[in-house]
XYZ file of C-alpha atoms in Angstrom:
130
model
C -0.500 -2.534 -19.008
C 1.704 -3.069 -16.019
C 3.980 -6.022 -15.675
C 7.433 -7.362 -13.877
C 9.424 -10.165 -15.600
C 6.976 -12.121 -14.184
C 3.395 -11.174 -14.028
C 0.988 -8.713 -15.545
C -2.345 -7.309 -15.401
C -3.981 -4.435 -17.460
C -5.779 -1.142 -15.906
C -7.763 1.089 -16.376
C -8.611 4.174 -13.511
C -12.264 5.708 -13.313
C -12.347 8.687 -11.302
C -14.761 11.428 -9.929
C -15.222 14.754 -11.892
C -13.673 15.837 -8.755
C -10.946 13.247 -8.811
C -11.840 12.578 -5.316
C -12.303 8.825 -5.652
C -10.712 6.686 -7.840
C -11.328 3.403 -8.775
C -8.614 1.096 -10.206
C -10.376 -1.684 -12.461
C -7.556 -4.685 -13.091
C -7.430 -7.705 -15.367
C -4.815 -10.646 -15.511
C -2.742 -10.766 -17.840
C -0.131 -13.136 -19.772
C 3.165 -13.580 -17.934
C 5.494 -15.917 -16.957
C 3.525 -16.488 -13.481
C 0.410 -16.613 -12.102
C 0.055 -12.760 -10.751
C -1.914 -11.301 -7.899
C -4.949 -10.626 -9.917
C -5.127 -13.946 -11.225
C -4.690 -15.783 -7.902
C -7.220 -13.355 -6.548
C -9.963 -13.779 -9.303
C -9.212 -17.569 -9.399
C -9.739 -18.346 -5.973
C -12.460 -16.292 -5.590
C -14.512 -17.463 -9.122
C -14.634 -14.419 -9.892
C -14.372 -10.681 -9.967
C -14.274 -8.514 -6.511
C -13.043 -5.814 -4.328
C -9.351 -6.899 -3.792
C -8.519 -3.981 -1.402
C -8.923 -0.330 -0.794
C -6.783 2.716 -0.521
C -7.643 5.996 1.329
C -5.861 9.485 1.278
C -5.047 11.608 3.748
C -3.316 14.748 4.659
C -2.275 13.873 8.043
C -1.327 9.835 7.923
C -0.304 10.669 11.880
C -3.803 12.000 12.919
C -5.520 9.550 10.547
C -4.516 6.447 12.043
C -3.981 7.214 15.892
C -7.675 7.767 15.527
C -8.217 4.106 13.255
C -6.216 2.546 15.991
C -8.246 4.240 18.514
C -11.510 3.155 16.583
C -10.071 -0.219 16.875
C -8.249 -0.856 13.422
C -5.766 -3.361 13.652
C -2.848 -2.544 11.094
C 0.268 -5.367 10.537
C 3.229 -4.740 12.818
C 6.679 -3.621 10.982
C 9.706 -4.988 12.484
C 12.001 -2.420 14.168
C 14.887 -3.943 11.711
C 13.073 -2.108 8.709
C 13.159 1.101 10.505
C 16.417 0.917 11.283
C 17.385 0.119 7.488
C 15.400 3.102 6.267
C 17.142 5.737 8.229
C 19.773 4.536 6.338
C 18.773 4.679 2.946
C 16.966 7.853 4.096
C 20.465 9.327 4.944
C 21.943 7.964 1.862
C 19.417 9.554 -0.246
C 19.658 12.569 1.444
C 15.838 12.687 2.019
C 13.858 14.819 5.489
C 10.852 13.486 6.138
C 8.487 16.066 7.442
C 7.396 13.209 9.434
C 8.918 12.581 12.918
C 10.578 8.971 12.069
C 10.046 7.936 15.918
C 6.267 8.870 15.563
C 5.667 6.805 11.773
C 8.128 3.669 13.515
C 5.674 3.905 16.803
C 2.070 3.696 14.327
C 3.968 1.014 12.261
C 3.889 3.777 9.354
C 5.932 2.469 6.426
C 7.921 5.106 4.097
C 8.562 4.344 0.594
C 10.789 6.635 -1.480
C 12.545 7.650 -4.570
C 14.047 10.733 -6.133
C 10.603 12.447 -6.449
C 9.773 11.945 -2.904
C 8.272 9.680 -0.721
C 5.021 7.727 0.296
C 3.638 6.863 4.497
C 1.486 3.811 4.355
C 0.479 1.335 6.460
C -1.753 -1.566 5.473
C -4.670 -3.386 8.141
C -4.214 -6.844 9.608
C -6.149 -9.176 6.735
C -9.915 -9.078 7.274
C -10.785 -12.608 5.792
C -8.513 -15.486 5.714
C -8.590 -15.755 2.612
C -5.762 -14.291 -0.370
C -6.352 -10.861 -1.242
């Protein structure tokens, strides 16, 4: 189970023998709020693909080429760049990244002790909640 003071859901991951692709399967459940799951499965009457996550080893190559492909990905305001090379600093974290390069693709960095995570999500395909 996963939950916040708020919401919840239960999950279970399915993978590959390889561990190549894995596969997430969520559930609602009970918490103070409605969560994302149940918004998702209540607005759509039922069960569905909610979103989808690839890997890469080079985020950089990966989505100059999406863009170039024609991907549209959400735009990051420069304010949350500049508020990350802070924290960066503060942490004491080097990204092997260039930060100008990640800023530039809209790449956002998420980080803790362990390390850190480049993502970057598309522009919403439907309009409806996902």
């Amino acid at each position: 189970d996963i939950y916040t003071e708020f919401s919840a859901l239960k999950s279970i991951v399915m993978a590959s023998p390889n561990d190549v692709v894995k596969m997430p399967i969520n559930e609602p459940a009970k918490g103070k709020k409605q969560s994302q799951i149940e918004e998702y499965v209540d607005f759509y009457s039922g069960a569905g693909v909610q979103h989808i996550a690839l890997r890469t080893d080079n985020i950089i190559n990966a989505i100059t080429n999406l863009k170039a492909r024609g991907v549209e990905f959400i735009k990051v305001p420069s304010t949350y760049y500049d508020d990350i090379k802070l924290r960066l600093k503060k942490q004491g974290l080097v990204l092997n990244e260039d930060l100008e390069t990640l800023q530039s693709l809209d790449i956002l960095i998420d980080f803790d002790e362990n390390g850190y995570l480049l993502q970057l999500f598309t522009k919403h395909l439907m309009d409806r909640p996902t």
